[in-house]
PDB file of C-alpha atoms in Angstrom:
ATOM      1  CA  UNK A1301      -0.652   0.099  -0.015  1.00 93.00           C
ATOM      2  CA  UNK A1302       1.135   3.196  -0.891  1.00 95.00           C
ATOM      3  CA  UNK A1303       1.912   6.402   2.713  1.00 97.00           C
ATOM      4  CA  UNK A1304      -1.776   7.622   1.790  1.00 98.00           C
ATOM      5  CA  UNK A1305      -3.587   4.571   1.598  1.00 97.00           C
ATOM      6  CA  UNK A1306      -2.055   3.241   5.091  1.00 98.00           C
ATOM      7  CA  UNK A1307      -2.903   6.238   5.900  1.00 98.00           C
ATOM      8  CA  UNK A1308      -6.895   6.187   4.601  1.00 98.00           C
ATOM      9  CA  UNK A1309      -7.086   2.720   5.765  1.00 97.00           C
ATOM     10  CA  UNK A1310      -6.172   3.966   9.582  1.00 98.00           C
ATOM     11  CA  UNK A1311      -8.648   7.003   9.691  1.00 98.00           C
ATOM     12  CA  UNK A1312     -11.448   4.666   8.875  1.00 97.00           C
ATOM     13  CA  UNK A1313      -9.948   2.295  11.733  1.00 97.00           C
ATOM     14  CA  UNK A1314     -10.066   4.663  13.724  1.00 97.00           C
ATOM     15  CA  UNK A1315     -13.559   5.208  12.447  1.00 96.00           C
ATOM     16  CA  UNK A1316     -14.996   1.850  13.361  1.00 96.00           C
ATOM     17  CA  UNK A1317     -12.919   1.673  16.513  1.00 96.00           C
ATOM     18  CA  UNK A1318     -13.482   3.901  18.696  1.00 91.00           C
ATOM     19  CA  UNK A1319     -15.697   3.580  21.931  1.00 91.00           C
ATOM     20  CA  UNK A1320     -15.445  -0.357  20.090  1.00 95.00           C
ATOM     21  CA  UNK A1321     -12.347  -1.898  20.716  1.00 93.00           C
ATOM     22  CA  UNK A1322      -7.843  -0.854  20.245  1.00 94.00           C
ATOM     23  CA  UNK A1323      -6.196  -0.007  18.071  1.00 95.00           C
ATOM     24  CA  UNK A1324      -2.823  -0.557  17.135  1.00 96.00           C
ATOM     25  CA  UNK A1325      -1.473   0.609  13.505  1.00 97.00           C
ATOM     26  CA  UNK A1326       1.666  -0.865  11.894  1.00 97.00           C
ATOM     27  CA  UNK A1327       3.579   2.245  11.023  1.00 98.00           C
ATOM     28  CA  UNK A1328       6.613   0.456   9.192  1.00 97.00           C
ATOM     29  CA  UNK A1329       7.847   1.517   6.159  1.00 95.00           C
ATOM     30  CA  UNK A1330      11.379   0.051   4.162  1.00 92.00           C
ATOM     31  CA  UNK A1331      12.761   3.455   5.214  1.00 93.00           C
ATOM     32  CA  UNK A1332      12.407   5.544   8.780  1.00 95.00           C
ATOM     33  CA  UNK A1333      11.156   8.760   7.187  1.00 96.00           C
ATOM     34  CA  UNK A1334       7.451   7.498   6.497  1.00 97.00           C
ATOM     35  CA  UNK A1335       7.604   5.384   9.569  1.00 97.00           C
ATOM     36  CA  UNK A1336       8.169   9.126  11.351  1.00 98.00           C
ATOM     37  CA  UNK A1337       5.108  10.406   8.906  1.00 98.00           C
ATOM     38  CA  UNK A1338       2.835   7.156   9.481  1.00 98.00           C
ATOM     39  CA  UNK A1339       3.159   7.283  13.057  1.00 98.00           C
ATOM     40  CA  UNK A1340       3.114  10.829  13.680  1.00 98.00           C
ATOM     41  CA  UNK A1341      -0.840   9.916  11.773  1.00 98.00           C
ATOM     42  CA  UNK A1342      -1.610   6.978  13.737  1.00 98.00           C
ATOM     43  CA  UNK A1343      -1.423   9.210  17.092  1.00 98.00           C
ATOM     44  CA  UNK A1344      -3.466  12.177  15.432  1.00 98.00           C
ATOM     45  CA  UNK A1345      -5.981   9.837  14.612  1.00 98.00           C
ATOM     46  CA  UNK A1346      -6.438   8.087  17.573  1.00 97.00           C
ATOM     47  CA  UNK A1347      -4.341   4.734  17.772  1.00 98.00           C
ATOM     48  CA  UNK A1348      -4.635   3.126  21.575  1.00 97.00           C
ATOM     49  CA  UNK A1349      -0.828   1.426  20.851  1.00 97.00           C
ATOM     50  CA  UNK A1350       1.943   1.943  17.739  1.00 98.00           C
ATOM     51  CA  UNK A1351       4.031  -0.961  16.386  1.00 97.00           C
ATOM     52  CA  UNK A1352       7.622  -1.103  14.173  1.00 97.00           C
ATOM     53  CA  UNK A1353       9.942  -3.238  12.899  1.00 95.00           C
ATOM     54  CA  UNK A1354      13.452  -1.491  11.340  1.00 91.00           C
ATOM     55  CA  UNK A1355      13.680  -1.147   7.072  1.00 90.00           C
ATOM     56  CA  UNK A1356      14.131  -4.058   5.014  1.00 86.00           C
ATOM     57  CA  UNK A1357      16.775  -3.804   2.600  1.00 88.00           C
ATOM     58  CA  UNK A1358      19.371  -1.674   4.954  1.00 88.00           C
ATOM     59  CA  UNK A1359      18.973  -3.554   7.742  1.00 90.00           C
ATOM     60  CA  UNK A1360      20.173  -2.417  11.469  1.00 93.00           C
ATOM     61  CA  UNK A1361      23.465  -4.328  12.947  1.00 92.00           C
ATOM     62  CA  UNK A1362      23.401  -4.458  16.102  1.00 95.00           C
ATOM     63  CA  UNK A1363      20.762  -3.782  18.938  1.00 95.00           C
ATOM     64  CA  UNK A1364      21.672  -0.154  18.966  1.00 97.00           C
ATOM     65  CA  UNK A1365      20.962   0.672  16.362  1.00 96.00           C
ATOM     66  CA  UNK A1366      17.798  -1.565  16.154  1.00 96.00           C
ATOM     67  CA  UNK A1367      16.606   0.270  18.948  1.00 97.00           C
ATOM     68  CA  UNK A1368      18.207   3.391  17.673  1.00 97.00           C
ATOM     69  CA  UNK A1369      15.854   3.323  14.596  1.00 96.00           C
ATOM     70  CA  UNK A1370      12.521   2.113  16.923  1.00 97.00           C
ATOM     71  CA  UNK A1371      13.118   5.388  19.161  1.00 98.00           C
ATOM     72  CA  UNK A1372      12.959   7.282  16.047  1.00 98.00           C
ATOM     73  CA  UNK A1373       9.797   6.499  15.159  1.00 98.00           C
ATOM     74  CA  UNK A1374       8.554   6.540  18.883  1.00 98.00           C
ATOM     75  CA  UNK A1375       9.214   9.919  19.080  1.00 98.00           C
ATOM     76  CA  UNK A1376       7.105  10.672  15.986  1.00 98.00           C
ATOM     77  CA  UNK A1377       4.134   9.801  18.682  1.00 98.00           C
ATOM     78  CA  UNK A1378       5.037  11.095  21.550  1.00 98.00           C
ATOM     79  CA  UNK A1379       2.285  10.395  24.208  1.00 98.00           C
ATOM     80  CA  UNK A1380       1.317   6.739  22.072  1.00 98.00           C
ATOM     81  CA  UNK A1381       1.952   3.476  23.534  1.00 97.00           C
ATOM     82  CA  UNK A1382       4.547   1.488  20.749  1.00 98.00           C
ATOM     83  CA  UNK A1383       5.522  -2.271  20.341  1.00 96.00           C
ATOM     84  CA  UNK A1384       8.597  -3.377  18.876  1.00 95.00           C
ATOM     85  CA  UNK A1385       7.373  -6.169  15.886  1.00 94.00           C
ATOM     86  CA  UNK A1386       9.714  -8.138  15.750  1.00 91.00           C
ATOM     87  CA  UNK A1387      10.143 -10.579  12.526  1.00 88.00           C
ATOM     88  CA  UNK A1388      13.619 -12.193  12.119  1.00 84.00           C
ATOM     89  CA  UNK A1389      12.361 -13.987   8.932  1.00 82.00           C
ATOM     90  CA  UNK A1390      11.151 -11.342   7.026  1.00 84.00           C
ATOM     91  CA  UNK A1391      13.148  -8.090   8.452  1.00 86.00           C
ATOM     92  CA  UNK A1392      16.845  -9.970   9.102  1.00 84.00           C
ATOM     93  CA  UNK A1393      16.841  -8.754  12.392  1.00 85.00           C
ATOM     94  CA  UNK A1394      17.943 -12.085  14.405  1.00 84.00           C
ATOM     95  CA  UNK A1395      19.671 -10.223  17.793  1.00 88.00           C
ATOM     96  CA  UNK A1396      18.220 -11.504  21.574  1.00 85.00           C
ATOM     97  CA  UNK A1397      14.388  -9.897  21.957  1.00 83.00           C
ATOM     98  CA  UNK A1398      15.799  -9.588  26.098  1.00 84.00           C
ATOM     99  CA  UNK A1399      18.696  -7.613  25.082  1.00 88.00           C
ATOM    100  CA  UNK A1400      16.862  -5.814  22.638  1.00 90.00           C
ATOM    101  CA  UNK A1401      14.429  -5.208  25.311  1.00 89.00           C
ATOM    102  CA  UNK A1402      15.571  -4.001  27.743  1.00 89.00           C
ATOM    103  CA  UNK A1403      17.298  -1.922  25.927  1.00 94.00           C
ATOM    104  CA  UNK A1404      14.256  -0.599  24.751  1.00 94.00           C
ATOM    105  CA  UNK A1405      12.914  -0.071  28.333  1.00 92.00           C
ATOM    106  CA  UNK A1406      16.065   2.674  29.023  1.00 93.00           C
ATOM    107  CA  UNK A1407      15.952   4.373  25.189  1.00 96.00           C
ATOM    108  CA  UNK A1408      11.784   4.468  24.243  1.00 97.00           C
ATOM    109  CA  UNK A1409       9.673   5.907  26.799  1.00 97.00           C
ATOM    110  CA  UNK A1410       6.671   4.879  25.259  1.00 97.00           C
ATOM    111  CA  UNK A1411       7.875   1.562  25.176  1.00 96.00           C
ATOM    112  CA  UNK A1412       5.358  -0.714  26.124  1.00 94.00           C
ATOM    113  CA  UNK A1413       5.778  -4.694  25.122  1.00 92.00           C
ATOM    114  CA  UNK A1414       6.626  -6.292  21.284  1.00 91.00           C
ATOM    115  CA  UNK A1415       4.825  -8.410  19.536  1.00 90.00           C
ATOM    116  CA  UNK A1416       7.148 -11.670  18.266  1.00 84.00           C
ATOM    117  CA  UNK A1417       6.424 -13.231  15.681  1.00 82.00           C
ATOM    118  CA  UNK A1418       9.627 -14.904  15.216  1.00 78.00           C
ATOM    119  CA  UNK A1419       9.736 -18.325  15.857  1.00 71.00           C
ATOM    120  CA  UNK A1420      13.186 -18.964  18.422  1.00 72.00           C
ATOM    121  CA  UNK A1421      11.520 -20.314  21.570  1.00 69.00           C
ATOM    122  CA  UNK A1422      14.319 -18.809  23.995  1.00 65.00           C
ATOM    123  CA  UNK A1423      13.723 -16.223  22.327  1.00 66.00           C
ATOM    124  CA  UNK A1424      10.233 -15.473  23.153  1.00 67.00           C
ATOM    125  CA  UNK A1425      10.567 -16.811  26.708  1.00 68.00           C
ATOM    126  CA  UNK A1426      13.518 -13.337  27.606  1.00 66.00           C
ATOM    127  CA  UNK A1427      10.202 -11.611  25.606  1.00 67.00           C
ATOM    128  CA  UNK A1428       8.308 -12.783  28.252  1.00 70.00           C
ATOM    129  CA  UNK A1429      10.920 -12.326  32.146  1.00 67.00           C
ATOM    130  CA  UNK A1430      11.072  -8.787  30.409  1.00 65.00           C
ATOM    131  CA  UNK A1431       7.441  -8.338  30.500  1.00 63.00           C
ATOM    132  CA  UNK A1432       7.350  -8.811  34.108  1.00 64.00           C
ATOM    133  CA  UNK A1433       8.734  -5.148  34.811  1.00 63.00           C
ATOM    134  CA  UNK A1434       4.720  -4.913  35.719  1.00 67.00           C
ATOM    135  CA  UNK A1435       4.240  -2.588  32.134  1.00 77.00           C
ATOM    136  CA  UNK A1436       5.268  -4.492  29.647  1.00 86.00           C
ATOM    137  CA  UNK A1437       3.291  -6.165  27.325  1.00 87.00           C
ATOM    138  CA  UNK A1438       4.341  -9.423  24.995  1.00 87.00           C
ATOM    139  CA  UNK A1439       1.944  -9.786  21.654  1.00 89.00           C
ATOM    140  CA  UNK A1440       2.410 -12.892  20.124  1.00 87.00           C
ATOM    141  CA  UNK A1441       2.043 -14.204  16.493  1.00 82.00           C
ATOM    142  CA  UNK A1442      -0.534 -17.628  14.694  1.00 74.00           C
ATOM    143  CA  UNK A1443       1.822 -20.283  15.086  1.00 78.00           C
ATOM    144  CA  UNK A1444       3.196 -20.378  19.124  1.00 83.00           C
ATOM    145  CA  UNK A1445       0.608 -18.972  21.004  1.00 89.00           C
ATOM    146  CA  UNK A1446      -0.246 -22.415  22.506  1.00 91.00           C
ATOM    147  CA  UNK A1447       3.490 -22.192  23.782  1.00 86.00           C
ATOM    148  CA  UNK A1448       3.294 -18.499  24.685  1.00 87.00           C
ATOM    149  CA  UNK A1449       0.389 -19.098  27.117  1.00 91.00           C
ATOM    150  CA  UNK A1450       2.028 -21.160  29.299  1.00 89.00           C
ATOM    151  CA  UNK A1451       3.646 -18.103  30.365  1.00 83.00           C
ATOM    152  CA  UNK A1452       0.859 -15.371  30.083  1.00 84.00           C
ATOM    153  CA  UNK A1453       0.865 -14.237  27.028  1.00 86.00           C
ATOM    154  CA  UNK A1454      -2.648 -14.459  25.766  1.00 87.00           C
ATOM    155  CA  UNK A1455      -2.879 -12.461  22.815  1.00 86.00           C
ATOM    156  CA  UNK A1456      -2.429 -13.924  19.391  1.00 89.00           C
ATOM    157  CA  UNK A1457      -2.343 -11.432  15.796  1.00 87.00           C
ATOM    158  CA  UNK A1458      -4.373 -13.605  14.404  1.00 83.00           C
ATOM    159  CA  UNK A1459      -5.785 -14.285  10.590  1.00 84.00           C
ATOM    160  CA  UNK A1460      -9.185 -12.249  10.762  1.00 83.00           C
ATOM    161  CA  UNK A1461     -10.672 -15.579  10.049  1.00 86.00           C
ATOM    162  CA  UNK A1462      -9.214 -17.456  13.028  1.00 89.00           C
ATOM    163  CA  UNK A1463     -10.540 -15.536  15.526  1.00 90.00           C
ATOM    164  CA  UNK A1464     -12.559 -18.041  17.473  1.00 93.00           C
ATOM    165  CA  UNK A1465      -9.978 -20.751  17.393  1.00 95.00           C
ATOM    166  CA  UNK A1466      -7.784 -18.949  20.012  1.00 94.00           C
ATOM    167  CA  UNK A1467     -10.863 -18.231  21.702  1.00 94.00           C
ATOM    168  CA  UNK A1468     -11.513 -22.320  21.834  1.00 96.00           C
ATOM    169  CA  UNK A1469      -7.672 -22.631  22.381  1.00 96.00           C
ATOM    170  CA  UNK A1470      -7.541 -19.426  25.554  1.00 95.00           C
ATOM    171  CA  UNK A1471     -10.814 -21.568  26.843  1.00 97.00           C
ATOM    172  CA  UNK A1472      -9.570 -25.122  26.563  1.00 97.00           C
ATOM    173  CA  UNK A1473      -5.667 -23.714  28.894  1.00 97.00           C
ATOM    174  CA  UNK A1474      -7.603 -21.949  31.332  1.00 97.00           C
ATOM    175  CA  UNK A1475      -9.609 -24.907  32.179  1.00 97.00           C
ATOM    176  CA  UNK A1476      -7.101 -26.649  31.761  1.00 97.00           C
ATOM    177  CA  UNK A1477      -7.646 -29.262  28.658  1.00 98.00           C
ATOM    178  CA  UNK A1478      -4.552 -28.510  26.463  1.00 96.00           C
ATOM    179  CA  UNK A1479      -6.266 -31.444  24.980  1.00 97.00           C
ATOM    180  CA  UNK A1480      -8.601 -29.063  23.934  1.00 97.00           C
ATOM    181  CA  UNK A1481      -6.186 -26.159  23.323  1.00 96.00           C
ATOM    182  CA  UNK A1482      -3.473 -28.629  21.398  1.00 96.00           C
ATOM    183  CA  UNK A1483      -6.708 -29.553  19.121  1.00 96.00           C
ATOM    184  CA  UNK A1484      -7.136 -25.488  18.028  1.00 96.00           C
ATOM    185  CA  UNK A1485      -3.901 -25.407  17.549  1.00 93.00           C
ATOM    186  CA  UNK A1486      -3.224 -28.173  15.589  1.00 95.00           C
ATOM    187  CA  UNK A1487      -5.989 -26.729  13.018  1.00 95.00           C
ATOM    188  CA  UNK A1488      -4.789 -23.106  13.294  1.00 93.00           C
ATOM    189  CA  UNK A1489      -1.574 -25.256  11.732  1.00 92.00           C
ATOM    190  CA  UNK A1490      -3.502 -26.663   9.254  1.00 94.00           C
ATOM    191  CA  UNK A1491      -4.344 -23.362   7.754  1.00 94.00           C
ATOM    192  CA  UNK A1492      -0.763 -22.646   8.360  1.00 92.00           C
ATOM    193  CA  UNK A1493       0.154 -25.022   5.881  1.00 94.00           C
ATOM    194  CA  UNK A1494      -2.464 -24.639   3.510  1.00 95.00           C
ATOM    195  CA  UNK A1495      -1.666 -21.417   2.634  1.00 94.00           C
ATOM    196  CA  UNK A1496       1.784 -22.214   2.384  1.00 93.00           C
ATOM    197  CA  UNK A1497       0.712 -24.702   0.304  1.00 94.00           C
ATOM    198  CA  UNK A1498      -0.598 -22.578  -2.128  1.00 94.00           C
ATOM    199  CA  UNK A1499       2.197 -19.545  -1.564  1.00 90.00           C
ATOM    200  CA  UNK A1500       0.864 -15.722  -0.764  1.00 87.00           C
ATOM    201  CA  UNK A1501      -1.454 -14.385  -2.254  1.00 92.00           C
ATOM    202  CA  UNK A1502      -3.773 -17.135  -0.416  1.00 94.00           C
ATOM    203  CA  UNK A1503      -4.772 -15.262   2.720  1.00 91.00           C
ATOM    204  CA  UNK A1504      -7.168 -13.617   0.182  1.00 92.00           C
ATOM    205  CA  UNK A1505      -7.996 -16.574  -1.154  1.00 94.00           C
ATOM    206  CA  UNK A1506      -9.317 -17.870   2.105  1.00 94.00           C
ATOM    207  CA  UNK A1507     -10.799 -14.868   2.848  1.00 92.00           C
ATOM    208  CA  UNK A1508     -12.691 -15.473   0.040  1.00 92.00           C
ATOM    209  CA  UNK A1509     -13.887 -19.248   0.832  1.00 93.00           C
ATOM    210  CA  UNK A1510     -15.337 -18.200   3.990  1.00 91.00           C
ATOM    211  CA  UNK A1511     -17.241 -15.549   2.839  1.00 89.00           C
ATOM    212  CA  UNK A1512     -14.462 -12.054   3.656  1.00 88.00           C
ATOM    213  CA  UNK A1513     -14.177 -10.923   0.007  1.00 90.00           C
ATOM    214  CA  UNK A1514     -11.073  -8.692   0.163  1.00 87.00           C
ATOM    215  CA  UNK A1515     -10.312  -8.435  -3.368  1.00 90.00           C
ATOM    216  CA  UNK A1516      -7.163  -9.313  -5.412  1.00 91.00           C
ATOM    217  CA  UNK A1517      -2.855  -9.028  -4.292  1.00 92.00           C
ATOM    218  CA  UNK A1518      -0.378  -6.857  -5.076  1.00 92.00           C
ATOM    219  CA  UNK A1519       2.348  -7.625  -7.001  1.00 93.00           C
ATOM    220  CA  UNK A1520       4.731  -9.267  -6.030  1.00 92.00           C
ATOM    221  CA  UNK A1521       2.406 -11.293  -4.545  1.00 93.00           C
ATOM    222  CA  UNK A1522       0.334 -13.521  -7.160  1.00 92.00           C
ATOM    223  CA  UNK A1523      -3.331 -14.656  -6.467  1.00 93.00           C
ATOM    224  CA  UNK A1524      -4.069 -18.046  -6.677  1.00 94.00           C
ATOM    225  CA  UNK A1525      -4.863 -19.199 -11.128  1.00 94.00           C
ATOM    226  CA  UNK A1526      -8.191 -20.807 -10.930  1.00 94.00           C
ATOM    227  CA  UNK A1527      -7.393 -23.686 -11.388  1.00 96.00           C
ATOM    228  CA  UNK A1528      -5.407 -23.561  -7.496  1.00 96.00           C
ATOM    229  CA  UNK A1529      -8.183 -21.691  -6.553  1.00 95.00           C
ATOM    230  CA  UNK A1530     -10.912 -24.676  -6.794  1.00 96.00           C
ATOM    231  CA  UNK A1531      -8.138 -26.797  -6.183  1.00 97.00           C
ATOM    232  CA  UNK A1532      -7.377 -24.839  -2.957  1.00 96.00           C
ATOM    233  CA  UNK A1533     -11.559 -25.357  -2.472  1.00 96.00           C
ATOM    234  CA  UNK A1534     -11.831 -28.506  -1.996  1.00 97.00           C
ATOM    235  CA  UNK A1535      -8.321 -28.907   0.598  1.00 97.00           C
ATOM    236  CA  UNK A1536     -10.422 -26.976   2.572  1.00 96.00           C
ATOM    237  CA  UNK A1537     -13.548 -29.289   2.453  1.00 96.00           C
ATOM    238  CA  UNK A1538     -11.090 -32.320   2.985  1.00 96.00           C
ATOM    239  CA  UNK A1539     -10.334 -30.183   6.154  1.00 95.00           C
ATOM    240  CA  UNK A1540     -13.272 -29.323   7.278  1.00 94.00           C
ATOM    241  CA  UNK A1541     -11.898 -26.223   7.760  1.00 94.00           C
ATOM    242  CA  UNK A1542     -15.570 -24.089   8.101  1.00 92.00           C
ATOM    243  CA  UNK A1543     -16.447 -26.626  10.352  1.00 92.00           C
ATOM    244  CA  UNK A1544     -14.365 -24.749  12.841  1.00 91.00           C
ATOM    245  CA  UNK A1545     -13.380 -21.020  11.719  1.00 88.00           C
TER     246      UNK A1545
END
């Protein structure tokens, strides 16, 4: 999306969210200037928090430079809580999150926590240990919630059609039914495997199949071909996905 498209989208989400739910806006960009622009706009429209990772082409080479980048973005929205979005398999910033967390607490006044999509459990544990100081929070990606629940992580960032899966998972965990919680995680993994099978445009394709048509993808992401889409529908039926989302 262009910067202007993202601003218009943020404004619409802010309008819909008001008085109904909290809104965290991802302001990450390929350069810091645009990220700062989006951060300032997010504060202007009333976002409850912002989140960002670092630029993707020239990437930070140390924890110090990573946190400096994050601090620069956060400073553009000085009254809005800030979350670091760690997704190292996309950003190629492979650092110890415990150390990132500690330095962010020191250097970023508005720092409130981290959205961890990186898959290293050791990093996750260190993030959680840092978050135990009370005012910080760790949010987690789709595939790791069951690992995070015993550590007190209860909020996943999930696909728009997967909310019920995670609600049931948390409810099962709370009542001590690990078998049922693991079943919901397995269901999520089934969806993830399906998406990987059909490529980047499969997320939107699955949305359309289950009744939320979000339109076509943009290059370089490619939508499934008509034949692939037909096969995807058959896989959805064969796997019973519509029955549990």
